[in-house]
Structures are given as structure tokens and as C-alpha cells.
mmCIF file of C-alpha atoms in Angstrom:
data_model
loop_
_atom_site.group_PDB
_atom_site.id
_atom_site.type_symbol
_atom_site.label_atom_id
_atom_site.label_comp_id
_atom_site.label_asym_id
_atom_site.label_seq_id
_atom_site.Cartn_x
_atom_site.Cartn_y
_atom_site.Cartn_z
ATOM 1 C CA MET A 1 0.000 0.000 0.000
ATOM 2 C CA ARG A 2 1.400 3.382 -1.051
ATOM 3 C CA LEU A 3 1.144 6.327 1.327
ATOM 4 C CA VAL A 4 1.753 10.065 1.357
ATOM 5 C CA ILE A 5 2.105 11.590 4.829
ATOM 6 C CA CYS A 6 1.750 15.297 5.567
ATOM 7 C CA ASP A 7 2.607 16.879 8.920
ATOM 8 C CA ASP A 8 4.492 20.091 9.675
ATOM 9 C CA HIS A 9 6.247 18.587 12.706
ATOM 10 C CA ARG A 10 9.277 17.069 11.019
ATOM 11 C CA LEU A 11 10.238 14.729 13.845
ATOM 12 C CA LEU A 12 6.764 13.202 14.004
ATOM 13 C CA LEU A 13 6.625 13.032 10.208
ATOM 14 C CA ASP A 14 9.939 11.191 9.909
ATOM 15 C CA THR A 15 9.156 8.893 12.839
ATOM 16 C CA LEU A 16 5.735 7.932 11.502
ATOM 17 C CA GLY A 17 7.120 7.438 8.006
ATOM 18 C CA SER A 18 9.858 5.129 9.294
ATOM 19 C CA ALA A 19 7.447 3.182 11.503
ATOM 20 C CA LEU A 20 4.980 2.571 8.679
ATOM 21 C CA ALA A 21 7.747 1.707 6.221
ATOM 22 C CA GLY A 22 8.882 -0.879 8.770
ATOM 23 C CA ARG A 23 5.375 -2.369 8.685
ATOM 24 C CA GLY A 24 5.597 -2.908 4.940
ATOM 25 C CA TYR A 25 3.975 0.265 3.610
ATOM 26 C CA THR A 26 5.523 2.134 0.693
ATOM 27 C CA ILE A 27 6.055 5.796 1.559
ATOM 28 C CA ASN A 28 5.690 7.831 -1.625
ATOM 29 C CA ALA A 29 6.386 11.154 0.049
ATOM 30 C CA LEU A 30 6.782 12.889 3.404
ATOM 31 C CA VAL A 31 5.657 16.512 3.078
ATOM 32 C CA THR A 32 4.928 19.444 5.377
ATOM 33 C CA THR A 33 2.459 21.709 3.530
ATOM 34 C CA ALA A 34 -1.050 21.503 2.113
ATOM 35 C CA GLU A 35 0.203 22.397 -1.350
ATOM 36 C CA ALA A 36 2.870 19.707 -1.231
ATOM 37 C CA VAL A 37 0.479 16.930 -0.222
ATOM 38 C CA VAL A 38 -1.897 17.782 -3.073
ATOM 39 C CA GLU A 39 1.030 17.744 -5.512
ATOM 40 C CA SER A 40 2.305 14.440 -4.099
ATOM 41 C CA VAL A 41 -1.093 12.817 -4.529
ATOM 42 C CA ARG A 42 -1.395 14.172 -8.064
ATOM 43 C CA ASP A 43 2.078 12.950 -9.047
ATOM 44 C CA GLY A 44 2.269 9.673 -7.119
ATOM 45 C CA ASP A 45 -1.336 8.382 -7.033
ATOM 46 C CA PRO A 46 -1.007 6.880 -3.518
ATOM 47 C CA ASP A 47 -3.627 4.615 -2.003
ATOM 48 C CA ILE A 48 -3.991 6.741 1.129
ATOM 49 C CA ALA A 49 -2.925 10.253 2.117
ATOM 50 C CA ILE A 50 -2.446 10.859 5.853
ATOM 51 C CA ILE A 51 -2.875 14.587 6.467
ATOM 52 C CA ASP A 52 -2.514 16.638 9.637
ATOM 53 C CA VAL A 53 -5.527 18.889 10.217
ATOM 54 C CA HIS A 54 -3.482 21.849 11.452
ATOM 55 C CA LEU A 55 -0.612 22.842 9.171
ATOM 56 C CA ALA A 56 1.570 25.939 9.377
ATOM 57 C CA ALA A 57 1.313 26.360 5.596
ATOM 58 C CA GLY A 58 -2.224 25.809 4.359
ATOM 59 C CA SER A 59 -5.226 23.890 5.656
ATOM 60 C CA GLY A 60 -5.121 20.127 5.954
ATOM 61 C CA LEU A 61 -8.901 20.008 5.625
ATOM 62 C CA ALA A 62 -8.821 22.118 2.459
ATOM 63 C CA ALA A 63 -6.146 19.830 1.022
ATOM 64 C CA ALA A 64 -8.292 16.809 1.904
ATOM 65 C CA ALA A 65 -11.292 18.337 0.141
ATOM 66 C CA GLU A 66 -9.232 18.985 -2.997
ATOM 67 C CA ILE A 67 -7.845 15.448 -3.021
ATOM 68 C CA VAL A 68 -11.270 13.874 -2.523
ATOM 69 C CA ARG A 69 -12.659 15.993 -5.354
ATOM 70 C CA ASP A 70 -9.832 15.656 -7.878
ATOM 71 C CA HIS A 71 -8.238 12.305 -6.964
ATOM 72 C CA PRO A 72 -11.060 10.081 -5.671
ATOM 73 C CA ARG A 73 -8.985 6.887 -5.858
ATOM 74 C CA THR A 74 -6.776 8.194 -3.032
ATOM 75 C CA LYS A 75 -8.421 7.871 0.369
ATOM 76 C CA VAL A 76 -7.744 10.516 2.999
ATOM 77 C CA LEU A 77 -7.027 9.781 6.658
ATOM 78 C CA MET A 78 -6.951 12.930 8.801
ATOM 79 C CA LEU A 79 -4.463 13.247 11.664
ATOM 80 C CA SER A 80 -4.814 15.477 14.726
ATOM 81 C CA ALA A 81 -3.409 15.870 18.236
ATOM 82 C CA SER A 82 -6.870 16.387 19.739
ATOM 83 C CA PRO A 83 -9.742 16.109 17.262
ATOM 84 C CA ASP A 84 -12.785 18.017 18.430
ATOM 85 C CA ALA A 85 -16.313 17.450 17.187
ATOM 86 C CA ASP A 86 -16.337 20.451 14.843
ATOM 87 C CA VAL A 87 -13.136 19.373 13.105
ATOM 88 C CA VAL A 88 -14.362 15.787 12.710
ATOM 89 C CA ARG A 89 -17.652 17.104 11.319
ATOM 90 C CA VAL A 90 -15.824 19.125 8.665
ATOM 91 C CA ALA A 91 -13.598 16.134 7.868
ATOM 92 C CA LEU A 92 -16.720 14.058 7.237
ATOM 93 C CA GLU A 93 -18.268 16.781 5.108
ATOM 94 C CA VAL A 94 -15.205 17.092 2.848
ATOM 95 C CA GLY A 95 -15.143 13.312 2.363
ATOM 96 C CA ALA A 96 -12.286 12.092 4.561
ATOM 97 C CA ALA A 97 -12.376 8.324 5.013
ATOM 98 C CA GLY A 98 -11.124 8.381 8.585
ATOM 99 C CA PHE A 99 -9.635 10.281 11.501
ATOM 100 C CA VAL A 100 -6.782 9.234 13.772
ATOM 101 C CA ARG A 101 -5.249 10.848 16.861
ATOM 102 C CA LYS A 102 -1.536 11.550 16.982
ATOM 103 C CA ASP A 103 -1.286 9.849 20.365
ATOM 104 C CA GLN A 104 -2.393 6.530 18.857
ATOM 105 C CA SER A 105 0.124 3.727 18.819
ATOM 106 C CA VAL A 106 1.539 2.658 15.474
ATOM 107 C CA ASP A 107 -0.691 -0.406 15.742
ATOM 108 C CA GLY A 108 -3.693 1.895 16.143
ATOM 109 C CA ILE A 109 -2.746 3.891 13.068
ATOM 110 C CA VAL A 110 -2.226 0.685 11.107
ATOM 111 C CA ARG A 111 -5.719 -0.484 12.106
ATOM 112 C CA ARG A 112 -7.160 2.778 10.788
ATOM 113 C CA LEU A 113 -5.204 2.407 7.544
ATOM 114 C CA GLU A 114 -6.500 -1.120 7.070
ATOM 115 C CA GLN A 115 -10.069 0.026 7.736
ATOM 116 C CA VAL A 116 -9.730 2.753 5.124
ATOM 117 C CA ALA A 117 -8.155 0.344 2.634
ATOM 118 C CA ASP A 118 -11.085 -2.053 3.154
ATOM 119 C CA GLY A 119 -13.549 0.711 2.327
ATOM 120 C CA GLU A 120 -14.690 1.281 5.904
ATOM 121 C CA ALA A 121 -15.177 4.635 7.626
ATOM 122 C CA ALA A 122 -12.359 4.766 10.178
ATOM 123 C CA PHE A 123 -13.671 7.114 12.863
ATOM 124 C CA ASP A 124 -13.763 6.801 16.628
ATOM 125 C CA LEU A 125 -17.437 6.241 17.420
ATOM 126 C CA VAL A 126 -17.460 8.457 20.531
ATOM 127 C CA VAL A 127 -15.995 11.422 18.662
ATOM 128 C CA LEU A 128 -18.192 10.708 15.658
ATOM 129 C CA ARG A 129 -21.381 10.786 17.723
ATOM 130 C CA ARG A 130 -20.382 14.175 19.127
ATOM 131 C CA ALA A 131 -19.602 15.411 15.626
ATOM 132 C CA VAL A 132 -22.943 14.511 14.098
ATOM 133 C CA SER A 133 -25.057 15.754 16.994
ATOM 134 C CA ALA A 134 -26.124 19.379 16.889
ATOM 135 C CA PRO A 135 -28.516 21.698 18.769
ATOM 136 C CA ALA A 136 -30.790 22.098 15.746
ATOM 137 C CA GLU A 137 -32.301 18.831 14.572
ATOM 138 C CA GLY A 138 -32.782 20.072 11.016
ATOM 139 C CA GLY A 139 -29.132 21.026 10.692
ATOM 140 C CA ALA A 140 -28.024 17.709 12.147
ATOM 141 C CA ALA A 141 -30.249 15.784 9.718
ATOM 142 C CA GLN A 142 -28.865 17.654 6.718
ATOM 143 C CA ARG A 143 -25.311 17.034 7.895
ATOM 144 C CA LEU A 144 -25.975 13.334 8.320
ATOM 145 C CA ALA A 145 -27.567 13.135 4.874
ATOM 146 C CA ARG A 146 -24.535 14.835 3.266
ATOM 147 C CA GLN A 147 -22.170 12.396 4.934
ATOM 148 C CA LEU A 148 -23.770 9.388 3.249
ATOM 149 C CA SER A 149 -22.702 8.499 -0.271
ATOM 150 C CA PRO A 150 -25.433 7.785 -2.856
ATOM 151 C CA ARG A 151 -24.873 4.040 -2.416
ATOM 152 C CA GLU A 152 -24.996 4.337 1.389
ATOM 153 C CA ARG A 153 -28.291 6.208 1.065
ATOM 154 C CA GLU A 154 -29.694 3.308 -0.950
ATOM 155 C CA VAL A 155 -28.486 0.875 1.691
ATOM 156 C CA LEU A 156 -30.011 2.906 4.523
ATOM 157 C CA ALA A 157 -33.357 3.041 2.685
ATOM 158 C CA MET A 158 -33.281 -0.751 2.315
ATOM 159 C CA LEU A 159 -32.451 -1.172 6.007
ATOM 160 C CA VAL A 160 -35.470 0.983 6.858
ATOM 161 C CA ASP A 161 -37.557 -1.302 4.614
ATOM 162 C CA GLY A 162 -36.353 -4.300 6.634
ATOM 163 C CA HIS A 163 -33.926 -5.905 4.163
ATOM 164 C CA ASP A 164 -30.974 -7.924 5.434
ATOM 165 C CA THR A 165 -27.450 -7.881 4.013
ATOM 166 C CA ALA A 166 -28.028 -10.718 1.548
ATOM 167 C CA GLU A 167 -31.141 -9.039 0.170
ATOM 168 C CA ILE A 168 -29.324 -5.721 -0.144
ATOM 169 C CA ALA A 169 -26.515 -7.424 -2.066
ATOM 170 C CA VAL A 170 -28.936 -9.028 -4.505
ATOM 171 C CA ALA A 171 -31.003 -5.888 -5.007
ATOM 172 C CA LEU A 172 -27.954 -3.706 -5.659
ATOM 173 C CA CYS A 173 -26.054 -6.376 -7.647
ATOM 174 C CA ILE A 174 -23.043 -6.258 -5.330
ATOM 175 C CA ALA A 175 -21.108 -8.864 -3.349
ATOM 176 C CA ASP A 176 -22.221 -9.749 0.182
ATOM 177 C CA SER A 177 -18.909 -8.410 1.518
ATOM 178 C CA THR A 178 -19.474 -5.093 -0.253
ATOM 179 C CA ALA A 179 -22.983 -4.884 1.154
ATOM 180 C CA ARG A 180 -21.644 -5.537 4.665
ATOM 181 C CA THR A 181 -19.076 -2.756 4.197
ATOM 182 C CA HIS A 182 -21.787 -0.316 3.098
ATOM 183 C CA VAL A 183 -23.938 -1.255 6.087
ATOM 184 C CA GLN A 184 -21.008 -0.777 8.450
ATOM 185 C CA ASN A 185 -20.231 2.614 6.921
ATOM 186 C CA VAL A 186 -23.860 3.680 7.387
ATOM 187 C CA LEU A 187 -23.761 2.647 11.048
ATOM 188 C CA VAL A 188 -20.476 4.459 11.659
ATOM 189 C CA LYS A 189 -21.569 7.673 9.939
ATOM 190 C CA LEU A 190 -24.866 7.717 11.849
ATOM 191 C CA GLY A 191 -23.100 6.937 15.126
ATOM 192 C CA ALA A 192 -25.301 3.852 15.530
ATOM 193 C CA HIS A 193 -24.394 0.666 17.374
ATOM 194 C CA SER A 194 -26.802 -1.533 15.434
ATOM 195 C CA ARG A 195 -28.955 -1.659 12.326
ATOM 196 C CA LEU A 196 -32.040 -1.132 14.466
ATOM 197 C CA GLN A 197 -30.563 2.045 15.935
ATOM 198 C CA ALA A 198 -29.570 3.266 12.452
ATOM 199 C CA VAL A 199 -33.139 2.735 11.251
ATOM 200 C CA SER A 200 -34.473 4.552 14.319
ATOM 201 C CA ILE A 201 -32.175 7.537 13.682
ATOM 202 C CA ALA A 202 -33.168 7.637 10.011
ATOM 203 C CA VAL A 203 -36.887 7.586 10.809
ATOM 204 C CA GLN A 204 -36.761 10.042 13.723
ATOM 205 C CA MET A 205 -34.700 12.584 11.792
ATOM 206 C CA GLY A 206 -36.501 12.135 8.476
ATOM 207 C CA LEU A 207 -33.290 11.305 6.617
ATOM 208 C CA LEU A 208 -34.989 9.439 3.774
ATOM 209 C CA ASP A 209 -37.033 12.552 2.940
ATOM 210 C CA LEU A 210 -33.773 14.446 2.413
ATOM 211 C CA PHE A 211 -32.584 11.896 -0.171
ATOM 212 C CA VAL A 212 -35.359 12.729 -2.636
#
């Protein structure tokens, strides 16, 4: 798996790069600015870009948004010392595939990378639930709806209709494993512990009405 890593703390950048290289990852580039990470993704077509949220030169979130828009094959994993709910919310809205704390062990970061590579949303559920909750229900519902991809919206609608994973796979002409991944992503993005809770959230907040 090919990676680009962007952080403006050089010691952390070099240490993380070395640690992940030692785990078998190919490090395409280690860069320190938002502009450089976008260029590295454009030139090297990595599988995943790990980007610090707070950069001295440029915005990590803006760089993530540009990469998601212009280079959709490259997944983005955001990195932060202390991710707060607002930052995680923006990361979701720009299309980041995951969020990892800088105080995670290398094993923890590797787990997040593997989740992202498998097509899962790699977010801490506690932080994610704080991120998607908001004082105004309408605003929260719209945010949740934006976070779901078109395919995930289809899956959520089928869950509300009572379909199981096998039925979803058949109806959407996808593999069972792909259907399970979509279901898991829906649960993670809604901050739900189960399919039943995801359905309850969708119904209570009127999410399906926002998909029309």
C-alpha cells in the first residue's frame, strides 16, 4: 500500500514514516504543507494520504477536500493531536475516510489504515457521535444526509424497509462483503451501534425525505 504523509512537525513526520515503512507500507512522500500533499497525490497516485488537520502552511482540511474531489482513488485519513467534534464534522463533510489521533500507537494507526483500505469509515465512534449531533435537529439531519454516499443512502433506505445484508446485495447487484461494508459505513456515519438504531435515527430525523 502506497502512502503520502503530511505533517508540519518534522520529527513526528519522519518517525511515523519510518514506523509505517517498517510495517511494509511504501512511503511515496513525506511533506509538510497543504500544497505539497496535493502535488504528491497528483504525481504519485497513492492509495492513502495521511494529512494533519493543522498545518503551518495551508489547511489540511482544504487539502483533503481537494484530493477527494480531484483524486477520488486516493483515500484521505486525517491526523490530529486532539480532534474536536467540529473538526471531525468538517472532515466528514469534505469526504475524509477516517480520523486518527496523533497519540495513537503505530498499531492503532495501522488499524485505521486497514479500515480505510477495506472501504470502511475509520472514525472513533465516541468522537463521531459528538460530531454529528447538533442543537438544531434540522441542521443535524442535513449534515448526516450529506455524509452518506449515494450508495450508502440506498443501503439505509433498504435497512429501513427491513432488508438484510443478503437481500441488499442481490437488489444492488453487489457482493455480500461489499454490502456488509456499506452497512457498516452507514452505522459508523450515523453513530449507531446496530442496524435497528440506524433505522431509528433515520426515521426520527426524516433522513430518507432528504434523499429525494
